[in-house]
Short mmCIF file of C-alpha atoms in Angstrom, two decimals:
data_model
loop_
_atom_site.label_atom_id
_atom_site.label_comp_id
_atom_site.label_asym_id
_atom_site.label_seq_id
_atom_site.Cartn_x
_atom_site.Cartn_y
_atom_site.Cartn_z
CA UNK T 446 254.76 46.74 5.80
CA UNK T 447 257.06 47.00 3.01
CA UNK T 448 256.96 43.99 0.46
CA UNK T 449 259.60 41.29 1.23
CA UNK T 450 260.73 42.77 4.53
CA UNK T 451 260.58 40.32 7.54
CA UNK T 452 261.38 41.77 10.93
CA UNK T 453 263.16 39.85 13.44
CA UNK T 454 261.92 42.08 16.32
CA UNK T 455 259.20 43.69 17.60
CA UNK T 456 256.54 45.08 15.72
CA UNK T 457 256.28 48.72 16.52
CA UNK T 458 252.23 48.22 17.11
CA UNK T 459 252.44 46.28 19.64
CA UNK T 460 253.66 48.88 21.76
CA UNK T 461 250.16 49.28 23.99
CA UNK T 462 249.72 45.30 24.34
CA UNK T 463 253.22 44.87 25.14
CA UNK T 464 255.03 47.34 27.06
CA UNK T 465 254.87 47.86 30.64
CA UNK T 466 253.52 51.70 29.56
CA UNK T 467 251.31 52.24 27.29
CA UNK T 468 253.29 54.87 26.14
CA UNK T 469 256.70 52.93 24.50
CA UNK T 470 257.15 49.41 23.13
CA UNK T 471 259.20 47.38 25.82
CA UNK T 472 262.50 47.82 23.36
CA UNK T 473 262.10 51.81 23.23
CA UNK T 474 263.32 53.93 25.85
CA UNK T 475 262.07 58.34 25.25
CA UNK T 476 265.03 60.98 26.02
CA UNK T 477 263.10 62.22 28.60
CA UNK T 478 261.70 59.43 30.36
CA UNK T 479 263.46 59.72 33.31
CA UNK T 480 263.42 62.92 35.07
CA UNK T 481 266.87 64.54 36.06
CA UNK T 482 267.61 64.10 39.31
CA UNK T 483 269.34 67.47 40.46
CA UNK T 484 272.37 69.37 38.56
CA UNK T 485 273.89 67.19 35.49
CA UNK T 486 277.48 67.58 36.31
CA UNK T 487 278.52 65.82 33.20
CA UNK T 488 281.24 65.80 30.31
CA UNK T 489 282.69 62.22 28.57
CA UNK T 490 283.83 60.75 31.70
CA UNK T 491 280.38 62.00 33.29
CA UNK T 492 279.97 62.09 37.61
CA UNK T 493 277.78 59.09 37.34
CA UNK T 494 275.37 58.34 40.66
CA UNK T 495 275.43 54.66 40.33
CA UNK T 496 276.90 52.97 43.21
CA UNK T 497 279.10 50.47 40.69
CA UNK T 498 282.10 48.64 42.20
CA UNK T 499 285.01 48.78 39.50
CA UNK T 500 286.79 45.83 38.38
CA UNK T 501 289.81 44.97 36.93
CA UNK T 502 290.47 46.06 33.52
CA UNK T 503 290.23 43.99 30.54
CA UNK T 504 291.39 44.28 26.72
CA UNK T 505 289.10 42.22 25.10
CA UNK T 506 285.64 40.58 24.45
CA UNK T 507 285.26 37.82 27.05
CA UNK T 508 283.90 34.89 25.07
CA UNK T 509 284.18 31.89 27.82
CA UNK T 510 284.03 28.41 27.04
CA UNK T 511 280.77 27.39 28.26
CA UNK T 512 277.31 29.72 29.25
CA UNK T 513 274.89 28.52 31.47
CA UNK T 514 271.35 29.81 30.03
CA UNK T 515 270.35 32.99 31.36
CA UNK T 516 266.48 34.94 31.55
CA UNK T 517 266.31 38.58 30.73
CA UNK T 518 263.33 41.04 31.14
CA UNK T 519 262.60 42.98 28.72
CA UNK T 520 261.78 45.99 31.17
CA UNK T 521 262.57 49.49 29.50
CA UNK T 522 260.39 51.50 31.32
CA UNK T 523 262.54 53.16 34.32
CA UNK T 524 260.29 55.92 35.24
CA UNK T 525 258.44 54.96 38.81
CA UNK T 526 255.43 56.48 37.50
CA UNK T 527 254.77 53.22 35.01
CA UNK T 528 251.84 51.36 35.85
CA UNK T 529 253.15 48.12 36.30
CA UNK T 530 256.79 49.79 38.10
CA UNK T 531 255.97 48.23 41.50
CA UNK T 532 254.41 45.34 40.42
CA UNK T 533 257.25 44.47 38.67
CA UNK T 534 259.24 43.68 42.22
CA UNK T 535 257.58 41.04 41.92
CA UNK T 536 259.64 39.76 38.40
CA UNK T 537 262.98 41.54 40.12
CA UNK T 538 262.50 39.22 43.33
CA UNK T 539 262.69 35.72 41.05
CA UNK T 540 266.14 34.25 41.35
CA UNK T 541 265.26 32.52 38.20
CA UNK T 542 265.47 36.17 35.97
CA UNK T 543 269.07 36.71 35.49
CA UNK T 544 268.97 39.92 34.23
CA UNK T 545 267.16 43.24 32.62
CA UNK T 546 267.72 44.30 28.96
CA UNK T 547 266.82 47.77 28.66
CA UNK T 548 266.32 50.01 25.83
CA UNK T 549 269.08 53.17 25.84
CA UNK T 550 268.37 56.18 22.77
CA UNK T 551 271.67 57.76 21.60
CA UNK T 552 269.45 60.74 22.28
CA UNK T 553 269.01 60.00 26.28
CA UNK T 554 272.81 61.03 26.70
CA UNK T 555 274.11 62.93 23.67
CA UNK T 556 272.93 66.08 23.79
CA UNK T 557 275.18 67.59 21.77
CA UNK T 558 278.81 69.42 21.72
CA UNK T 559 278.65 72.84 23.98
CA UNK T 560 275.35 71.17 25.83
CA UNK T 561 275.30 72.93 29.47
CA UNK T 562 276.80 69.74 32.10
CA UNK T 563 278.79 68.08 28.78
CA UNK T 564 277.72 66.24 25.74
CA UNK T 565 277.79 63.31 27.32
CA UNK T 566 275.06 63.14 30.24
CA UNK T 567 274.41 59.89 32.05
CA UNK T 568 272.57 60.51 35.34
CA UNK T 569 269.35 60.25 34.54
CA UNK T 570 270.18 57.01 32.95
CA UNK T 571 272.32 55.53 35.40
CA UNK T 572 269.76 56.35 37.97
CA UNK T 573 266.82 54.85 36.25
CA UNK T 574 268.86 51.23 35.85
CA UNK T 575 270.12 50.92 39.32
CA UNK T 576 266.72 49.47 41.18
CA UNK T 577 267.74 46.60 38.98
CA UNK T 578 271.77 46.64 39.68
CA UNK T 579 269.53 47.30 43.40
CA UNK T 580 267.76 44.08 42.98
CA UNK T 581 271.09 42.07 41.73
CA UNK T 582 270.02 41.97 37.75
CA UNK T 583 272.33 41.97 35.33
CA UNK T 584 271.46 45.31 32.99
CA UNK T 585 271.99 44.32 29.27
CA UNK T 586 271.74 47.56 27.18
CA UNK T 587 269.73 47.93 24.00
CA UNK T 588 271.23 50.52 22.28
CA UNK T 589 268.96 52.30 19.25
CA UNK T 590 270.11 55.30 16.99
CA UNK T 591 266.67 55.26 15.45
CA UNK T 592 263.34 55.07 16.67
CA UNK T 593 260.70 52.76 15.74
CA UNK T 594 257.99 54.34 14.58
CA UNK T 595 257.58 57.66 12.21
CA UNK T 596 258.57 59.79 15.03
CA UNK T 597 262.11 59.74 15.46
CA UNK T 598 263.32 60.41 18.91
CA UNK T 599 266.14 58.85 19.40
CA UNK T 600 268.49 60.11 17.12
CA UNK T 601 270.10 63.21 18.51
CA UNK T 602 268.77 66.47 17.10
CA UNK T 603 272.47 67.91 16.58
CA UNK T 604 272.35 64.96 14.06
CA UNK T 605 268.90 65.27 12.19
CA UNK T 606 269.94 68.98 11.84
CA UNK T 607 273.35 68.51 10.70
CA UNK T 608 272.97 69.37 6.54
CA UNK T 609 275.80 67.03 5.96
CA UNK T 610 273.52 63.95 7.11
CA UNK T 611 271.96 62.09 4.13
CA UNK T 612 268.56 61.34 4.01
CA UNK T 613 265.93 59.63 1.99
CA UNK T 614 261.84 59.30 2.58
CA UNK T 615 260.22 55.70 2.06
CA UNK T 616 257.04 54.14 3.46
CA UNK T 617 257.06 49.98 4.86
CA UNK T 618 259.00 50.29 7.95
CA UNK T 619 258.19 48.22 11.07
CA UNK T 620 253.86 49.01 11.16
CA UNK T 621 254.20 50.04 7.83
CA UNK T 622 254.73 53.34 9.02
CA UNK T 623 256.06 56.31 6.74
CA UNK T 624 259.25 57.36 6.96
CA UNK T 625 260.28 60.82 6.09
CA UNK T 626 263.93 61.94 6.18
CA UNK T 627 265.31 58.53 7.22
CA UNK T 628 268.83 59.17 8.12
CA UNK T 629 271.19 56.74 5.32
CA UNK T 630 273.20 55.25 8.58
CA UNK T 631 276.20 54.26 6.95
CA UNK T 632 277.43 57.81 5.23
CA UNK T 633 279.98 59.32 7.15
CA UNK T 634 278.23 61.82 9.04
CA UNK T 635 275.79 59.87 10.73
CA UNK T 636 277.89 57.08 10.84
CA UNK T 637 280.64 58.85 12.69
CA UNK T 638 278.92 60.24 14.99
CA UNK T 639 276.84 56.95 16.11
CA UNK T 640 280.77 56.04 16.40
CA UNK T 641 281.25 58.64 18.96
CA UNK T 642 278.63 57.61 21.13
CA UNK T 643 279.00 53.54 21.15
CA UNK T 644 282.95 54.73 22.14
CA UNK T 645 281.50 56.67 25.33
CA UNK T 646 279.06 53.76 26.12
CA UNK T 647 281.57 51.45 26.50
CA UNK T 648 284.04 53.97 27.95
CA UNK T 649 281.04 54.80 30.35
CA UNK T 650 280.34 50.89 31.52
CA UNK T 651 284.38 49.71 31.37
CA UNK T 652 284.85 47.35 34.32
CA UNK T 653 281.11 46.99 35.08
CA UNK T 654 280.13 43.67 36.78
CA UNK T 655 276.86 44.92 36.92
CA UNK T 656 276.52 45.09 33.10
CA UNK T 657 275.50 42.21 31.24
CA UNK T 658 276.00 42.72 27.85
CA UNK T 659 274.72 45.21 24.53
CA UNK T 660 273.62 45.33 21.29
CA UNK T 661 274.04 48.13 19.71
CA UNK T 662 271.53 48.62 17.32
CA UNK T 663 273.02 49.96 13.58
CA UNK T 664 269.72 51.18 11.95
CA UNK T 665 266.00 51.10 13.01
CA UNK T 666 266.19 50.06 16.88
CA UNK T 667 268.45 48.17 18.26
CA UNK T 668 268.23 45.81 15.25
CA UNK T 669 269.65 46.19 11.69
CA UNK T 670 266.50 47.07 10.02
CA UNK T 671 267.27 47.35 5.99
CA UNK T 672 265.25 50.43 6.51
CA UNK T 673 264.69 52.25 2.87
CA UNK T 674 266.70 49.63 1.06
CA UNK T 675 265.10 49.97 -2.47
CA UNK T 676 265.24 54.37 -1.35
CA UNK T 677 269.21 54.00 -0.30
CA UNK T 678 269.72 51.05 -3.78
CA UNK T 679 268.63 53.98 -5.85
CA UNK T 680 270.05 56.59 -4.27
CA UNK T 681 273.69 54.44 -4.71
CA UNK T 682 272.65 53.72 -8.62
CA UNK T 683 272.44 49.93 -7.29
CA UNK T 684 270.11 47.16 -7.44
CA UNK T 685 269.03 46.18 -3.87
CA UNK T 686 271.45 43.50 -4.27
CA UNK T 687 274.48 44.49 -5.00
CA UNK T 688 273.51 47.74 -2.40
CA UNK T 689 273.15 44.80 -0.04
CA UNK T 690 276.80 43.47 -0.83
CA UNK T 691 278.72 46.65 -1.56
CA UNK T 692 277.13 49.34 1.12
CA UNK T 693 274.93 47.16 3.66
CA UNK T 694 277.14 44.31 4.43
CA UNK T 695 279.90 46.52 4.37
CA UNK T 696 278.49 48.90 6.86
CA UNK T 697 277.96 46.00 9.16
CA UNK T 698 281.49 45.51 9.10
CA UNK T 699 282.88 47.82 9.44
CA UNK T 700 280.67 48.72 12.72
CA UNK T 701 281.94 45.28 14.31
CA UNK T 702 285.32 45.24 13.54
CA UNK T 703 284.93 49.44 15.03
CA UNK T 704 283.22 47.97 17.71
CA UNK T 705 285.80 45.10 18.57
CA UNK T 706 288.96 48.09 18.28
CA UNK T 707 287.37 49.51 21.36
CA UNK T 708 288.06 46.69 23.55
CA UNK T 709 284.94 46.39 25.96
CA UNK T 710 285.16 44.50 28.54
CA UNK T 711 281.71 43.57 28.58
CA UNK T 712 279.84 41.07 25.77
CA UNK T 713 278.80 42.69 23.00
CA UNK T 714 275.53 40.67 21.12
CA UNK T 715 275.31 42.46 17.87
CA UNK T 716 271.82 42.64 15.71
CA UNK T 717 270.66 40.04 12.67
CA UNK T 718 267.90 41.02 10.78
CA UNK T 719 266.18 38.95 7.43
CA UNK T 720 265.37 41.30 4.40
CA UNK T 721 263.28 40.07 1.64
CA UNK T 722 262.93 36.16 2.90
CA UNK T 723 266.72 35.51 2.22
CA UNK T 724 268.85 34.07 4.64
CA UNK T 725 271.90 35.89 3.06
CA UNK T 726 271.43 38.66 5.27
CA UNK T 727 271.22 36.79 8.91
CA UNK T 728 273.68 34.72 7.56
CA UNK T 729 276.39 37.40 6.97
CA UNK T 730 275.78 39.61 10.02
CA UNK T 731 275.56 36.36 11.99
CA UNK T 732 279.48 35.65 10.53
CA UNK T 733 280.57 39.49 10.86
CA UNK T 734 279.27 39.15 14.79
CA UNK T 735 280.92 35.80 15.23
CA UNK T 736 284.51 36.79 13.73
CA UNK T 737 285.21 39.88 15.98
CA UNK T 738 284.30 37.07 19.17
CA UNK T 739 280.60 38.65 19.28
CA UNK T 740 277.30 37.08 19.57
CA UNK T 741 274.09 37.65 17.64
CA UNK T 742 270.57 36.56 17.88
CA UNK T 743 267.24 36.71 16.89
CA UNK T 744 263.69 38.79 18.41
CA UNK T 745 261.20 37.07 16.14
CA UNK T 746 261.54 33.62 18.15
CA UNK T 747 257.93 32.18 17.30
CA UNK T 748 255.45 28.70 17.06
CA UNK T 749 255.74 28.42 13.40
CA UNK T 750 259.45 27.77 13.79
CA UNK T 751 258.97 24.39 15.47
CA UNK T 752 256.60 23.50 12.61
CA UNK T 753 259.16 24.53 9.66
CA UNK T 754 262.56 23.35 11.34
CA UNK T 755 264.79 23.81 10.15
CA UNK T 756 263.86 26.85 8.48
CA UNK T 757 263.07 29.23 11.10
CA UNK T 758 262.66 33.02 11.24
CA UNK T 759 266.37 34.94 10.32
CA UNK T 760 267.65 31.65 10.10
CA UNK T 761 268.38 31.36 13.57
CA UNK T 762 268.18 27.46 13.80
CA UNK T 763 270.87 26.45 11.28
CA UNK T 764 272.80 29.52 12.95
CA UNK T 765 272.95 28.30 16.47
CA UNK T 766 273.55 24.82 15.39
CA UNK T 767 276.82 26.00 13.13
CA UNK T 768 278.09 28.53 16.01
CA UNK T 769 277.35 26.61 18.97
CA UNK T 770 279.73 26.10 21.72
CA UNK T 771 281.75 28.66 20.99
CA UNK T 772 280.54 30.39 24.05
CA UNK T 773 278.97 33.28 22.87
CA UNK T 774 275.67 34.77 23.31
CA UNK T 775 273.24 33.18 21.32
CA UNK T 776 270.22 35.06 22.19
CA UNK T 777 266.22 34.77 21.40
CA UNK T 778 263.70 36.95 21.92
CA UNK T 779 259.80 36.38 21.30
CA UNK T 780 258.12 38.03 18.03
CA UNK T 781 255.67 39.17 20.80
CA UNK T 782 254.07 38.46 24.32
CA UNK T 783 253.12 35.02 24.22
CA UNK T 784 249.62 33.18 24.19
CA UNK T 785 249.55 30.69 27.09
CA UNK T 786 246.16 29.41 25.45
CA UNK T 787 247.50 28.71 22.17
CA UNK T 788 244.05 29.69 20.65
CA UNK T 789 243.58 34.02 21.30
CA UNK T 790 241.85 35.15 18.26
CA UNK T 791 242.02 39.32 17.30
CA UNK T 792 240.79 41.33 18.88
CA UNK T 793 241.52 40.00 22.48
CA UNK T 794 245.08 38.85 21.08
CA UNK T 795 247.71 41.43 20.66
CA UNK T 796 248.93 41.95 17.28
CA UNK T 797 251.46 38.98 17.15
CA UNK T 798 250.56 37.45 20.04
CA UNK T 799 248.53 34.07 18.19
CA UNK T 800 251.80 33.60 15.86
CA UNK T 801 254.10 33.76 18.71
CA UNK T 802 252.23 30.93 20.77
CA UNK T 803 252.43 29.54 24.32
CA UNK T 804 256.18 30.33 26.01
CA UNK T 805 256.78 26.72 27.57
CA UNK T 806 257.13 24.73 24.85
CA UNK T 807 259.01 27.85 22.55
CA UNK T 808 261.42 27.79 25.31
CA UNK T 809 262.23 24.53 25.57
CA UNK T 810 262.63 24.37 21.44
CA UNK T 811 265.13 26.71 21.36
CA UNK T 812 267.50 25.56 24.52
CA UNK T 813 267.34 22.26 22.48
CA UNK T 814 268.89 24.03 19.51
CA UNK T 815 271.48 25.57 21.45
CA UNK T 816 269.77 29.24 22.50
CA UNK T 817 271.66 30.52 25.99
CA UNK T 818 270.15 33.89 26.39
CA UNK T 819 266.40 34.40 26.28
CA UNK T 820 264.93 37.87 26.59
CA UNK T 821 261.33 37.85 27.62
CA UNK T 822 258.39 40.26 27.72
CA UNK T 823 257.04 41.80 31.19
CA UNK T 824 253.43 40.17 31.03
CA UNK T 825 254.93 36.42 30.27
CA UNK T 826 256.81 37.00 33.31
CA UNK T 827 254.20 38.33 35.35
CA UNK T 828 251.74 35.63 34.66
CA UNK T 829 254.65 33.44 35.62
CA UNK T 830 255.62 35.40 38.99
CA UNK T 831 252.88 38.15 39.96
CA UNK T 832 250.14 36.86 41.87
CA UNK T 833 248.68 40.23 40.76
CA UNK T 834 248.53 39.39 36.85
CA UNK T 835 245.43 37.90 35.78
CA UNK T 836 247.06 34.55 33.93
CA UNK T 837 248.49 33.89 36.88
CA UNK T 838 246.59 31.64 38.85
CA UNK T 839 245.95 29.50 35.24
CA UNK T 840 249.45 29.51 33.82
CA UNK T 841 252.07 30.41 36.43
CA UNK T 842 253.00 27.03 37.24
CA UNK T 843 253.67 25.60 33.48
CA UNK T 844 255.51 29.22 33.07
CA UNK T 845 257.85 29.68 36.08
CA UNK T 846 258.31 25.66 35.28
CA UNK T 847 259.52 25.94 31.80
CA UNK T 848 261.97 29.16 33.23
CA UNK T 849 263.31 26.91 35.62
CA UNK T 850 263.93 24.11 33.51
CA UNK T 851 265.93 26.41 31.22
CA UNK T 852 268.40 27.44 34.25
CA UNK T 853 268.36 23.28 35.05
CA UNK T 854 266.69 23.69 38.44
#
């Protein structure tokens, strides 16, 4: 891990002890997860096969004046093959979830100008998420332009191989994992053609009850990793700092305010991630979200911020409490599956899982300090509504309990 970097998201190892495949972590989604159902009659506007009602059209960000709390899987695998894809009926049955926040790679759907069926292809997509528009779940969309991990999938490879697209190399990302040829996301040819795509994804879902909210992520993820910063500082002829004020916070920006000129009619929750233990850069994105009408939040939600509260991980506490009740999302997300024991020592614990602690008591820290949106990993809600999982029997009743006492039932 790179010195001074703190990630408010998932840790990229975790991917075996936390995903619902082996295969992906629960935030990443592969292009070709899903297989293609048929002939991809596609272009921008795209012959989608979801059976989505239209509503009435809206021009702008709805931010209402109150939010009850809502529960959100984090569920990206939506290939029936998964090993835990039936079992996790039993998570889609629970009136208490509200909804499913699912991972979606720029890659999945752009696949390129002149591609055969359009550049814009959305079927296989559209069909993976609709057992959970099926099952009455919101779908909030996770939107990532860059892979975790060394392997880069998600970015487009009509981008990687454009020569116009900067890039630098640099090792510390999330699993300390080497980076090589990292794109620099906020030079104009990457950056305008991520713009392209997050105008066609809200184009796409315009109108759509069924669609919660997204975050689009604007670097590693569907976070705002400072991926390469001392790489992209030197690069600039900056220090990291005044990169961080004249490129980074300026990119950030400049996506929101881009993002905001589209209109959606859905809620956009945009990404907040700590670099170096300062709370400048949380702080900043958290005020760039918060003046276009956006949300923001937090995936590092953990025990140790109960301990040092104030202070906790990206800042989120002080956050919420200066932003609340301006009814937008305000959104948490464990650092990893939780420990119901409080006491899992390595190697039975997941990487992650001792910091992040038992759920109950994490949940009901952060409704107190204002949190309305909570998205939370497969096996914490299987052990709190799978009679399958093995923690069930032990911990479903404290688990579903704490759920419910979020909604207030």
């Amino acid at each position: 891990m790179m010195s001074g970097m703190v990630y408010c998201g998932v840790h990229p190892s975790l991917a075996s002890q936390l995903s619902v495949s082996p295969a992906y972590p629960p935030h990443q989604t592969t292009a070709n997860q899903i297989p293609l159902a048929g002939p991809t009659r596609t272009s921008t506007s795209d012959q989608s096969p979801l059976r989505i009602p239209k509503e009435s059209a809206s021009t702008s960000t709805p931010t209402p004046a109150g939010r009850a709390i809502t529960i959100n899987a984090i569920f990206s695998q939506l290939n029936p093959t998964d090993p835990l894809y039936a079992r996790f009926a039993a998570v889609l049955a629970s009136p208490l979830v509200d909804g499913v926040s699912t991972a979606l790679n720029w890659s999945a759907v752009d696949r390129g100008p002149g591609a055969i069926g359009g550049q814009y292809q959305w079927r296989a997509f559209d069909s993976g998420i609709q057992r959970f528009i099926d099952a009455g779940k919101k779908v909030n969309l996770l939107v990532q332009p860059i892979s975790y991990g060394s392997t880069n999938v998600a970015t487009p490879s009509y981008v990687m191989n454009d020569p116009s697209v900067v890039k630098v190399s640099c090792r510390g990302g999330p699993g300390g994992v080497a980076y090589t040829d990292f794109p620099v996301v906020y030079e104009k040819a990457f950056k305008n053609a991520y713009k392209g795509f997050i105008a066609q994804v809200i184009q796409h879902y315009a109108n759509n009850h069924h669609i919660g909210y997204i975050r689009f992520g604007l670097s590693v993820g569907n976070e705002i990793f400072a991926q390469c910063a001392r790489e992209e500082a030197a690069l600039a002829g900056l220090t990291v700092p005044q990169w961080r004020d004249q490129m980074w916070f300026h990119y950030d920006k400049e996506m929101m305010d881009y993002e905001k000129s589209l209109n959606p009619t859905m809620e956009i929750e945009s990404p907040m991630t700590p670099w170096g233990g300062e709370a400048i850069w949380t702080d900043t994105e958290a005020a760039n979200a918060v003046a276009d009408g956006f949300g923001f939040g937090c995936q590092g939600l953990q025990a140790s911020d109960l301990a040092r509260y104030p202070t906790c991980t990206a800042d989120w506490c002080n956050l919420f409490n200066k932003y609340a009740g301006r009814g937008a999302i305000l959104e948490l997300s464990t650092l990893g599956p939780s420990d119901p024991t409080g006491t899992c020592e390595s190697p039975s614990c997941a990487p992650g899982q001792r910091a992040t602690g038992p759920l109950p008591q994490l949940i009901a820290f952060a409704v107190e300090h204002h949190a309305n949106t909570f998205e939370i990993y497969p096996h914490d809600l299987l052990t709190a509504f799978d009679p399958k999982h093995p923690r069930y029997a032990e911990y479903h009743k404290i688990y579903a309990a704490a759920i419910a006492a979020a909604h207030g039932q």
